[in-house]
């Protein structure tokens, strides 16, 4: 392989790329969302500035990806924290666990999703929609909701899916031990079709795990729940805040 040919590749292994380099379309993407109230101090310990916290609310989610271009079916679970930035309401993606390696790697490399490997599941059992997350063979979370209990307005469901989302993108400089990039980024899904949406009574349990510390944001009260089925395409991220630039402006320090 010629030196110039290396620059035509955006991932490794060079001869067997892990994921496709194009927008990804999701068909029949199924959400179980449980919004809960948690400890405000716990949120302040994990939400990075300049994001602000108004109400101490977290959305626990389990997503069944029924059909995904380039990846196939997989399941994902995580926590999204309600935040504001410059008066705009959105969510900060705190944790994400997947059972698909390619989707995990592409989410981290091509974007800024905080994805790691786990074992989430979503199923229907005797009239209950059950979402679970395991890590290292141990239970991390169990969410239950009455299955298709009450119809949810499709516009309201769409608003839940298309809320602005914030993530932190960190790129280390492996030669100096410094950071090459540290940015708060923003994305927002716009290409979405809501096929069905439901709400109903729900419960959520979080369990202590050193490598999946969801329980650090404890469940104090379940506020709402939804079950939504969509088709959508993920949107690219846009810069929202440059942490290295802000540090350089404040202190005159710049990593080399």
Coordinates of N, CA and C in Angstrom, one line a residue:
X1 N 0.9 -1.2 0.0 CA 0.0 0.0 0.0 C 0.9 1.2 0.0
X2 N 0.6 2.1 -0.9 CA 1.4 3.4 -1.0 C 1.1 4.3 0.1
X3 N 2.0 5.2 0.5 CA 1.8 6.2 1.6 C 0.6 7.0 1.3
X4 N 0.4 7.4 0.1 CA -0.8 8.3 -0.3 C -2.1 7.5 -0.1
X5 N -2.0 6.2 -0.3 CA -3.3 5.4 -0.1 C -3.8 5.4 1.3
X6 N -2.9 5.5 2.3 CA -3.3 5.5 3.7 C -4.3 6.6 3.9
X7 N -4.1 7.7 3.3 CA -4.9 8.9 3.5 C -6.3 8.8 2.9
X8 N -6.6 7.7 2.2 CA -7.9 7.5 1.7 C -8.7 6.6 2.6
X9 N -8.2 6.3 3.8 CA -8.9 5.5 4.8 C -9.1 6.3 6.0
X10 N -10.3 6.1 6.6 CA -10.7 6.9 7.8 C -10.8 6.0 9.0
X11 N -10.6 4.7 8.9 CA -10.6 3.8 10.1 C -9.7 2.7 9.8
X12 N -9.5 1.9 10.9 CA -8.6 0.7 10.8 C -9.5 -0.5 11.2
X13 N -9.1 -1.7 10.8 CA -8.0 -2.1 9.9 C -8.1 -1.5 8.5
X14 N -7.0 -1.1 7.9 CA -7.0 -0.4 6.6 C -7.7 -1.3 5.5
X15 N -7.5 -2.6 5.6 CA -8.0 -3.5 4.6 C -9.4 -4.1 5.0
X16 N -9.9 -3.8 6.1 CA -11.2 -4.3 6.6 C -11.9 -3.3 7.5
X17 N -12.4 -2.2 6.9 CA -13.1 -1.2 7.7 C -14.3 -1.8 8.5
X18 N -14.5 -1.2 9.7 CA -15.4 -1.8 10.7 C -16.8 -1.2 10.4
X19 N -17.0 0.0 9.8 CA -18.3 0.6 9.6 C -18.3 1.4 8.3
X20 N -19.5 1.6 7.8 CA -19.6 2.4 6.5 C -19.4 3.9 6.8
X21 N -18.9 4.6 5.9 CA -18.6 6.1 6.0 C -19.7 6.8 5.3
X22 N -21.0 6.7 5.8 CA -22.1 7.5 5.2 C -23.2 7.6 6.2
X23 N -24.2 8.4 6.0 CA -25.3 8.6 7.0 C -26.0 7.2 7.2
X24 N -26.4 7.0 8.4 CA -27.0 5.7 8.8 C -28.5 5.9 8.9
X25 N -29.2 5.0 8.3 CA -30.7 5.0 8.4 C -31.2 3.9 9.3
X26 N -32.0 4.3 10.2 CA -32.6 3.3 11.2 C -34.1 3.1 10.8
X27 N -34.5 1.8 10.7 CA -35.9 1.5 10.4 C -36.5 0.7 11.5
X28 N -37.7 1.2 12.0 CA -38.4 0.6 13.1 C -37.5 0.6 14.4
X29 N -36.9 1.8 14.6 CA -36.1 2.0 15.8 C -37.1 2.2 17.0
X30 N -37.0 1.4 18.0 CA -38.0 1.3 19.1 C -37.4 1.8 20.4
X31 N -38.0 2.8 21.0 CA -37.6 3.4 22.2 C -38.4 3.0 23.4
X32 N -37.8 2.7 24.5 CA -38.4 2.7 25.9 C -37.8 3.8 26.6
X33 N -38.5 4.8 27.0 CA -38.0 6.0 27.7 C -38.6 6.1 29.1
X34 N -37.8 6.2 30.1 CA -38.3 6.5 31.4 C -37.6 7.7 32.0
X35 N -38.4 8.8 32.2 CA -37.8 10.0 32.7 C -38.0 10.0 34.2
X36 N -36.9 10.3 34.9 CA -37.0 10.2 36.4 C -36.3 11.4 37.0
X37 N -36.7 11.7 38.3 CA -36.1 12.8 39.0 C -35.0 12.2 39.9
X38 N -33.8 12.9 39.9 CA -32.7 12.4 40.7 C -32.1 13.5 41.6
X39 N -31.0 13.2 42.2 CA -30.3 14.1 43.1 C -29.6 15.2 42.3
X40 N -30.0 16.5 42.6 CA -29.3 17.6 41.8 C -27.8 17.7 42.0
X41 N -27.3 17.4 43.2 CA -25.9 17.4 43.4 C -25.2 16.3 42.6
X42 N -25.8 15.2 42.4 CA -25.2 14.1 41.6 C -25.1 14.6 40.1
X43 N -26.1 15.3 39.6 CA -26.1 15.8 38.3 C -25.0 16.9 38.1
X44 N -24.9 17.7 39.1 CA -23.9 18.8 39.0 C -22.4 18.2 38.9
X45 N -22.3 17.0 39.5 CA -21.0 16.4 39.5 C -20.6 15.8 38.1
X46 N -21.6 15.6 37.2 CA -21.2 14.9 36.0 C -21.6 15.7 34.7
X47 N -22.4 16.8 34.8 CA -22.7 17.6 33.7 C -21.7 18.7 33.5
X48 N -21.0 18.7 32.3 CA -19.9 19.7 32.1 C -20.5 21.0 31.7
X49 N -19.8 22.1 32.3 CA -20.1 23.4 31.8 C -19.7 23.5 30.3
X50 N -20.3 24.4 29.6 CA -21.3 25.5 30.0 C -22.7 25.0 30.0
X51 N -23.0 23.7 30.0 CA -24.4 23.2 30.1 C -24.9 23.6 31.5
X52 N -26.2 23.9 31.6 CA -26.8 24.2 32.8 C -27.9 23.2 33.1
X53 N -28.2 23.0 34.4 CA -29.3 22.2 34.9 C -30.4 23.0 35.5
X54 N -31.6 22.8 34.9 CA -32.8 23.5 35.5 C -33.5 22.5 36.5
X55 N -34.1 21.5 35.9 CA -34.7 20.5 36.7 C -33.9 19.2 36.8
X56 N -33.8 18.5 37.9 CA -32.9 17.4 38.0 C -33.5 16.1 37.4
X57 N -33.7 16.1 36.1 CA -34.3 15.0 35.4 C -33.4 14.3 34.4
X58 N -33.5 13.0 34.4 CA -32.7 12.1 33.6 C -33.7 11.2 32.8
X59 N -33.3 10.9 31.6 CA -34.1 10.0 30.7 C -33.3 8.7 30.6
X60 N -33.8 7.6 31.2 CA -33.2 6.3 30.9 C -33.8 5.7 29.7
X61 N -33.0 5.2 28.8 CA -33.6 4.7 27.5 C -33.0 3.3 27.2
X62 N -33.9 2.5 26.6 CA -33.4 1.3 25.9 C -34.0 1.4 24.5
X63 N -33.1 1.2 23.5 CA -33.5 1.3 22.1 C -33.2 0.0 21.3
X64 N -34.2 -0.5 20.7 CA -34.1 -1.7 19.9 C -33.9 -1.3 18.5
X65 N -32.8 -1.4 17.9 CA -32.5 -1.1 16.5 C -32.9 -2.3 15.6
X66 N -34.1 -2.3 15.1 CA -34.6 -3.4 14.4 C -33.9 -3.7 13.1
X67 N -33.5 -2.6 12.4 CA -32.8 -2.7 11.1 C -32.0 -1.4 10.9
X68 N -30.7 -1.6 10.7 CA -29.8 -0.4 10.6 C -28.8 -0.7 9.4
X69 N -28.8 0.3 8.5 CA -27.9 0.2 7.4 C -26.5 0.0 7.8
X70 N -25.8 -1.0 7.3 CA -24.4 -1.2 7.5 C -24.1 -1.9 8.8
X71 N -25.0 -2.1 9.8 CA -24.7 -2.7 11.1 C -25.6 -3.9 11.4
X72 N -26.9 -3.8 10.9 CA -27.8 -4.9 11.3 C -28.5 -4.5 12.6
X73 N -29.3 -5.4 13.1 CA -30.0 -5.2 14.4 C -29.1 -5.2 15.6
X74 N -29.4 -4.3 16.5 CA -28.7 -4.3 17.8 C -29.5 -3.5 18.8
X75 N -29.1 -3.5 20.1 CA -29.8 -2.9 21.2 C -28.8 -1.9 21.9
X76 N -29.4 -0.8 22.4 CA -28.6 0.2 23.0 C -29.4 0.7 24.3
X77 N -28.6 1.1 25.3 CA -29.2 1.7 26.5 C -28.3 2.8 27.0
X78 N -29.0 3.8 27.7 CA -28.2 4.9 28.2 C -29.0 5.8 29.1
X79 N -28.3 6.9 29.5 CA -28.9 8.0 30.3 C -28.6 9.3 29.6
X80 N -29.7 10.1 29.5 CA -29.6 11.5 28.9 C -30.2 12.4 30.0
X81 N -29.4 13.5 30.2 CA -29.7 14.4 31.3 C -30.3 15.7 30.7
X82 N -31.4 16.2 31.2 CA -32.0 17.4 30.7 C -31.2 18.6 31.1
X83 N -30.8 19.4 30.1 CA -29.9 20.6 30.3 C -30.4 21.7 29.4
X84 N -29.8 22.9 29.6 CA -30.0 24.1 28.8 C -28.6 24.6 28.4
X85 N -28.6 25.3 27.2 CA -27.4 26.0 26.8 C -27.9 27.2 26.0
X86 N -27.5 28.4 26.5 CA -27.9 29.7 26.0 C -29.4 29.7 25.8
X87 N -30.1 29.2 26.8 CA -31.6 29.3 26.8 C -32.3 28.2 26.0
X88 N -31.5 27.3 25.3 CA -32.1 26.2 24.5 C -32.1 25.0 25.4
X89 N -33.3 24.3 25.4 CA -33.4 23.1 26.2 C -32.9 21.9 25.3
X90 N -32.2 21.0 26.0 CA -31.7 19.8 25.3 C -31.4 18.7 26.2
X91 N -30.6 17.8 25.8 CA -30.2 16.7 26.6 C -28.7 16.5 26.5
X92 N -28.0 16.1 27.6 CA -26.6 15.8 27.6 C -26.5 14.3 27.7
X93 N -25.9 13.6 26.7 CA -25.7 12.2 26.7 C -24.6 11.8 27.7
X94 N -25.0 11.1 28.8 CA -24.1 10.8 29.9 C -23.5 9.4 29.7
X95 N -24.3 8.4 29.4 CA -23.8 7.1 29.2 C -24.5 6.4 28.1
X96 N -23.9 5.4 27.4 CA -24.5 4.6 26.3 C -23.8 3.3 26.3
X97 N -24.6 2.2 26.3 CA -24.1 0.8 26.3 C -24.8 0.1 25.1
X98 N -23.9 -0.6 24.3 CA -24.4 -1.3 23.1 C -23.9 -2.7 23.1
X99 N -24.6 -3.6 22.3 CA -24.2 -4.9 22.1 C -23.7 -5.2 20.7
X100 N -23.2 -4.1 20.1 CA -22.7 -4.1 18.7 C -21.4 -3.4 18.6
X101 N -20.3 -4.1 18.3 CA -19.0 -3.5 18.4 C -18.8 -2.4 17.3
X102 N -19.3 -2.6 16.1 CA -19.1 -1.6 15.0 C -19.8 -0.4 15.3
X103 N -21.1 -0.5 15.8 CA -21.8 0.7 16.2 C -21.2 1.5 17.3
X104 N -20.6 0.7 18.3 CA -19.9 1.4 19.4 C -18.7 2.2 18.9
X105 N -17.9 1.6 18.1 CA -16.7 2.2 17.6 C -17.0 3.4 16.7
X106 N -18.0 3.2 15.8 CA -18.3 4.3 14.9 C -18.9 5.5 15.6
X107 N -19.7 5.2 16.6 CA -20.3 6.3 17.4 C -19.2 7.1 18.1
X108 N -18.2 6.5 18.6 CA -17.1 7.2 19.2 C -16.1 7.9 18.2
X109 N -15.8 7.2 17.1 CA -14.8 7.7 16.2 C -15.4 8.8 15.2
X110 N -16.5 8.5 14.7 CA -17.1 9.4 13.7 C -17.8 10.6 14.3
X111 N -18.3 10.4 15.6 CA -19.1 11.4 16.3 C -18.5 11.5 17.7
X112 N -19.4 11.7 18.6 CA -18.9 12.0 20.0 C -19.8 11.2 21.0
X113 N -20.5 10.2 20.6 CA -21.4 9.4 21.5 C -20.5 8.6 22.5
X114 N -20.9 8.7 23.8 CA -20.1 8.1 24.8 C -20.4 6.6 24.9
X115 N -20.1 5.8 23.9 CA -20.6 4.4 23.8 C -19.5 3.5 24.3
X116 N -20.0 2.4 25.0 CA -19.1 1.3 25.4 C -20.0 0.1 25.2
X117 N -19.3 -1.1 25.3 CA -20.0 -2.4 25.1 C -20.8 -2.8 26.4
X118 N -22.0 -3.2 26.2 CA -22.8 -3.8 27.3 C -23.8 -4.8 26.7
X119 N -24.7 -5.2 27.5 CA -25.7 -6.1 27.1 C -27.1 -5.6 27.4
X120 N -27.7 -4.7 26.6 CA -29.1 -4.3 26.8 C -30.0 -5.2 26.1
X121 N -31.3 -5.2 26.6 CA -32.3 -6.0 26.0 C -33.7 -5.3 26.1
X122 N -34.5 -5.5 25.1 CA -35.9 -4.9 25.1 C -36.9 -6.0 24.7
X123 N -37.9 -6.3 25.5 CA -38.8 -7.4 25.2 C -40.2 -7.1 25.8
X124 N -41.1 -7.9 25.3 CA -42.5 -7.8 25.9 C -42.7 -9.1 26.6
X125 N -43.2 -9.0 27.9 CA -43.4 -10.2 28.7 C -44.7 -10.0 29.5
X126 N -45.7 -10.7 29.2 CA -47.0 -10.8 29.9 C -47.6 -9.4 30.1
X127 N -47.7 -8.6 29.0 CA -48.3 -7.3 29.1 C -47.4 -6.2 29.6
X128 N -46.1 -6.5 29.8 CA -45.1 -5.5 30.2 C -44.0 -5.3 29.2
X129 N -43.7 -4.1 28.9 CA -42.5 -3.8 28.1 C -41.3 -3.8 29.0
X130 N -40.3 -4.6 28.8 CA -39.2 -4.8 29.8 C -37.9 -4.4 29.1
X131 N -37.2 -3.4 29.7 CA -35.9 -3.0 29.2 C -34.8 -3.3 30.3
X132 N -33.8 -4.0 29.9 CA -32.7 -4.3 30.9 C -31.3 -4.0 30.3
X133 N -30.4 -3.8 31.2 CA -29.0 -3.6 30.9 C -28.1 -4.4 31.8
X134 N -27.3 -5.2 31.2 CA -26.3 -6.0 32.0 C -24.9 -5.6 31.5
X135 N -24.0 -5.7 32.5 CA -22.5 -5.4 32.1 C -21.7 -6.4 32.9
X136 N -20.8 -7.1 32.3 CA -20.0 -8.1 32.9 C -20.8 -9.2 33.5
X137 N -22.0 -9.5 32.9 CA -22.9 -10.5 33.5 C -23.7 -10.1 34.7
X138 N -23.6 -8.9 35.1 CA -24.3 -8.4 36.2 C -25.4 -7.4 35.8
X139 N -26.5 -7.3 36.5 CA -27.6 -6.4 36.1 C -27.2 -5.0 36.6
X140 N -27.5 -4.1 35.6 CA -27.2 -2.6 35.9 C -28.5 -1.9 36.0
X141 N -29.5 -2.2 35.1 CA -30.8 -1.5 35.1 C -31.9 -2.4 34.7
X142 N -33.1 -2.2 35.3 CA -34.3 -2.8 34.8 C -35.4 -1.8 34.8
X143 N -36.0 -1.6 33.6 CA -37.2 -0.7 33.4 C -38.4 -1.5 32.9
X144 N -39.5 -1.2 33.5 CA -40.8 -1.8 33.0 C -41.8 -0.8 32.8
X145 N -42.7 -1.0 31.8 CA -43.8 -0.1 31.4 C -44.9 -1.0 30.9
X146 N -46.1 -0.6 31.2 CA -47.3 -1.3 30.7 C -47.3 -1.2 29.2
X147 N -47.5 -2.3 28.5 CA -47.3 -2.4 27.1 C -48.5 -1.8 26.3
X148 N -48.2 -0.8 25.5 CA -49.3 -0.1 24.7 C -50.5 0.3 25.5
X149 N -50.2 0.9 26.6 CA -51.3 1.2 27.7 C -52.2 2.4 27.2
X150 N -51.6 3.5 26.8 CA -52.4 4.6 26.4 C -51.6 5.3 25.2
X151 N -52.4 5.7 24.1 CA -51.7 6.3 23.0 C -51.1 7.7 23.4
X152 N -49.9 7.9 22.8 CA -49.2 9.2 23.1 C -49.3 10.0 21.8
X153 N -49.5 11.3 21.9 CA -49.6 12.2 20.8 C -48.3 12.1 20.0
X154 N -48.4 11.9 18.6 CA -47.3 11.7 17.8 C -46.4 12.9 17.7
X155 N -46.9 14.1 17.8 CA -46.1 15.3 17.8 C -45.3 15.4 19.1
X156 N -45.9 15.0 20.2 CA -45.2 15.0 21.5 C -44.0 13.9 21.4
X157 N -44.3 12.8 20.8 CA -43.3 11.8 20.7 C -42.2 12.2 19.8
X158 N -42.5 12.9 18.7 CA -41.5 13.4 17.8 C -40.6 14.5 18.6
X159 N -41.2 15.3 19.4 CA -40.4 16.3 20.2 C -39.4 15.6 21.1
X160 N -39.8 14.5 21.7 CA -38.9 13.7 22.5 C -37.7 13.2 21.7
X161 N -37.9 12.8 20.5 CA -36.8 12.2 19.7 C -35.9 13.2 19.1
X162 N -36.5 14.4 18.8 CA -35.7 15.4 18.1 C -35.1 16.5 19.0
X163 N -35.2 16.3 20.3 CA -34.6 17.3 21.2 C -33.1 17.5 20.9
X164 N -32.5 18.7 20.9 CA -31.1 18.9 20.7 C -30.3 18.0 21.7
X165 N -29.2 17.4 21.3 CA -28.4 16.5 22.1 C -27.0 17.0 22.1
X166 N -26.4 17.0 23.3 CA -25.0 17.5 23.5 C -24.2 16.3 24.0
X167 N -22.9 16.4 23.5 CA -21.9 15.3 23.9 C -20.5 16.0 24.0
X168 N -19.6 15.4 24.7 CA -18.2 15.9 24.7 C -17.4 15.0 23.8
X169 N -16.6 15.6 22.9 CA -15.7 14.9 22.0 C -14.3 15.2 22.5
X170 N -13.6 14.2 22.9 CA -12.2 14.3 23.4 C -11.3 13.5 22.4
X171 N -10.2 14.1 21.9 CA -9.2 13.5 21.1 C -7.9 13.7 21.7
X172 N -7.2 12.6 22.2 CA -5.9 12.8 22.9 C -4.8 12.9 21.8
X173 N -3.8 13.6 22.2 CA -2.5 13.6 21.4 C -1.6 12.5 22.0
X174 N -1.5 11.4 21.4 CA -0.8 10.2 21.9 C 0.7 10.5 22.0
X175 N 1.2 11.5 21.4 CA 2.7 11.8 21.4 C 3.1 12.7 22.5
X176 N 2.2 13.5 23.0 CA 2.5 14.5 24.0 C 1.8 14.3 25.3
X177 N 0.7 13.4 25.3 CA 0.0 13.2 26.5 C -1.0 14.3 26.8
X178 N -1.1 15.3 25.9 CA -2.0 16.4 26.0 C -3.3 16.1 25.2
X179 N -4.2 17.0 25.1 CA -5.4 16.9 24.4 C -5.2 17.5 23.0
X180 N -5.6 16.8 22.0 CA -5.6 17.4 20.6 C -6.9 18.2 20.4
X181 N -8.0 17.7 20.9 CA -9.3 18.4 20.8 C -10.1 18.1 22.0
X182 N -10.9 19.0 22.5 CA -11.9 18.8 23.6 C -13.0 19.8 23.3
X183 N -14.1 19.2 22.8 CA -15.2 20.1 22.4 C -16.6 19.6 22.9
X184 N -17.4 20.5 23.2 CA -18.8 20.2 23.4 C -19.5 20.3 22.0
X185 N -20.2 19.2 21.6 CA -20.8 19.3 20.3 C -22.3 19.1 20.4
X186 N -23.0 19.5 19.4 CA -24.5 19.4 19.4 C -25.0 18.7 18.2
X187 N -26.0 17.9 18.3 CA -26.7 17.3 17.2 C -28.2 17.3 17.4
X188 N -28.9 17.2 16.3 CA -30.4 17.2 16.4 C -31.0 16.4 15.2
X189 N -31.8 15.4 15.6 CA -32.4 14.6 14.5 C -33.5 15.3 13.9
X190 N -33.5 15.4 12.5 CA -34.6 16.1 11.8 C -35.3 15.2 10.9
X191 N -34.6 14.2 10.4 CA -35.2 13.2 9.4 C -35.8 12.1 10.2
X192 N -37.1 12.2 10.7 CA -37.7 11.2 11.5 C -39.1 11.0 11.2
X193 N -39.6 9.8 11.2 CA -41.0 9.5 11.0 C -41.4 8.7 12.3
X194 N -42.4 9.2 13.0 CA -42.9 8.5 14.2 C -44.1 7.6 13.7
X195 N -43.9 6.3 13.9 CA -44.9 5.3 13.4 C -45.9 5.0 14.5
X196 N -45.5 5.0 15.7 CA -46.5 4.8 16.8 C -45.8 5.2 18.1
X197 N -46.7 5.6 19.1 CA -46.2 6.1 20.4 C -47.2 5.8 21.5
X198 N -46.7 5.4 22.6 CA -47.5 5.0 23.7 C -47.0 5.6 25.0
X199 N -47.8 5.7 26.0 CA -47.4 6.0 27.4 C -48.1 5.2 28.4
X200 N -47.6 5.2 29.6 CA -48.3 4.3 30.6 C -47.4 4.3 31.9
X201 N -47.9 3.6 32.9 CA -47.2 3.5 34.2 C -45.9 2.7 34.0
X202 N -44.8 3.2 34.7 CA -43.5 2.6 34.5 C -42.8 2.6 35.9
X203 N -41.8 1.8 35.9 CA -40.9 1.7 37.1 C -39.4 1.5 36.6
X204 N -38.5 1.9 37.4 CA -37.1 1.8 37.0 C -36.2 1.5 38.2
X205 N -35.3 0.5 38.1 CA -34.4 0.1 39.1 C -33.0 0.2 38.5
X206 N -32.1 0.9 39.3 CA -30.7 0.9 38.9 C -29.8 0.2 40.0
X207 N -28.8 -0.5 39.6 CA -28.0 -1.3 40.5 C -26.5 -0.9 40.3
X208 N -25.8 -0.9 41.5 CA -24.4 -0.5 41.5 C -23.5 -1.4 40.6
X209 N -22.7 -0.7 39.8 CA -21.7 -1.4 39.0 C -20.5 -0.5 38.8
X210 N -19.3 -1.0 39.0 CA -18.1 -0.1 38.9 C -17.9 0.4 37.5
X211 N -18.2 -0.4 36.5 CA -17.9 -0.1 35.1 C -19.2 0.5 34.4
X212 N -20.3 0.5 35.1 CA -21.5 1.1 34.5 C -22.3 1.8 35.6
X213 N -21.7 3.0 36.1 CA -22.2 3.6 37.3 C -23.5 4.4 37.1
X214 N -24.5 3.8 36.4 CA -25.8 4.5 36.3 C -26.5 4.8 37.6
X215 N -26.2 4.0 38.6 CA -26.9 4.2 39.9 C -26.3 5.4 40.6
X216 N -25.2 6.0 40.1 CA -24.7 7.3 40.7 C -25.7 8.4 40.5
X217 N -26.7 8.2 39.6 CA -27.8 9.2 39.4 C -29.1 8.4 39.9
X218 N -29.3 8.4 41.2 CA -30.3 7.5 41.7 C -31.8 7.9 41.3
X219 N -32.6 7.0 41.3 CA -34.0 7.2 41.0 C -34.8 7.6 42.2
X220 N -35.2 8.9 42.2 CA -36.0 9.4 43.3 C -37.5 9.4 43.0
X221 N -37.9 9.6 41.8 CA -39.3 9.5 41.4 C -39.4 9.4 39.8
X222 N -40.2 8.4 39.4 CA -40.5 8.3 38.0 C -41.5 9.3 37.6
X223 N -41.1 10.1 36.5 CA -41.9 11.3 36.1 C -42.8 10.9 34.9
X224 N -42.3 10.2 34.0 CA -43.1 9.8 32.8 C -42.4 8.7 32.1
X225 N -43.1 8.1 31.1 CA -42.6 7.0 30.3 C -43.2 7.0 28.9
X226 N -42.4 6.5 27.9 CA -43.0 6.4 26.6 C -42.4 5.3 25.9
X227 N -43.1 4.8 24.9 CA -42.7 3.7 24.0 C -43.0 4.2 22.6
X228 N -41.9 4.4 21.8 CA -42.0 5.1 20.5 C -41.3 4.2 19.5
X229 N -41.9 4.1 18.3 CA -41.3 3.4 17.2 C -41.1 4.4 16.0
X230 N -39.9 4.5 15.5 CA -39.6 5.5 14.5 C -38.7 4.9 13.3
X231 N -38.7 5.7 12.2 CA -37.6 5.6 11.2 C -36.9 6.9 11.3
X232 N -35.6 6.9 11.3 CA -34.8 8.1 11.3 C -33.4 8.0 10.8
X233 N -32.8 9.1 10.5 CA -31.4 9.2 10.1 C -30.7 10.1 11.1
X234 N -29.5 9.6 11.6 CA -28.7 10.4 12.5 C -28.1 11.6 11.8
X235 N -28.1 12.8 12.5 CA -27.5 14.0 11.9 C -26.1 14.1 12.4
X236 N -25.2 14.8 11.6 CA -23.9 15.0 12.0 C -23.8 16.0 13.2
X237 N -22.7 16.0 13.9 CA -22.5 16.9 15.1 C -22.0 18.3 14.6
X238 N -22.3 19.3 15.4 CA -21.8 20.6 15.1 C -21.1 21.1 16.4
X239 N -20.1 22.0 16.3 CA -19.4 22.5 17.5 C -20.3 23.4 18.3
X240 N -20.2 23.3 19.6 CA -21.0 24.1 20.5 C -20.1 24.9 21.5
X241 N -18.9 24.3 21.9 CA -18.0 25.0 22.8 C -16.6 24.3 22.7
X242 N -15.6 25.1 22.6 CA -14.2 24.6 22.4 C -13.5 24.8 23.8
X243 N -13.3 23.7 24.5 CA -12.7 23.8 25.9 C -11.3 24.2 25.8
X244 N -10.5 23.7 24.8 CA -9.1 24.1 24.7 C -9.0 25.6 24.4
X245 N -9.9 26.0 23.4 CA -9.9 27.4 23.1 C -10.2 28.4 24.2
X246 N -11.2 27.9 25.0 CA -11.6 28.7 26.2 C -10.5 28.8 27.2
X247 N -9.8 27.7 27.4 CA -8.7 27.7 28.3 C -7.6 28.6 27.8
X248 N -7.3 28.5 26.6 CA -6.2 29.4 26.0 C -6.6 30.9 26.1
X249 N -7.8 31.2 25.9 CA -8.3 32.6 26.0 C -8.2 33.1 27.4
X250 N -8.5 32.2 28.4 CA -8.5 32.6 29.8 C -7.1 32.7 30.4
X251 N -6.2 31.8 30.0 CA -4.9 31.7 30.7 C -3.7 31.9 29.8
X252 N -4.0 31.9 28.5 CA -2.8 32.0 27.6 C -2.1 30.7 27.3
X253 N -2.6 29.6 27.9 CA -2.0 28.3 27.8 C -2.5 27.6 26.5
X254 N -1.6 27.0 25.8 CA -2.0 26.2 24.6 C -1.2 25.0 24.5
X255 N -1.8 23.8 24.4 CA -1.1 22.6 24.3 C -0.4 22.4 23.0
X256 N 0.7 21.8 22.9 CA 1.4 21.7 21.6 C 1.3 20.2 21.2

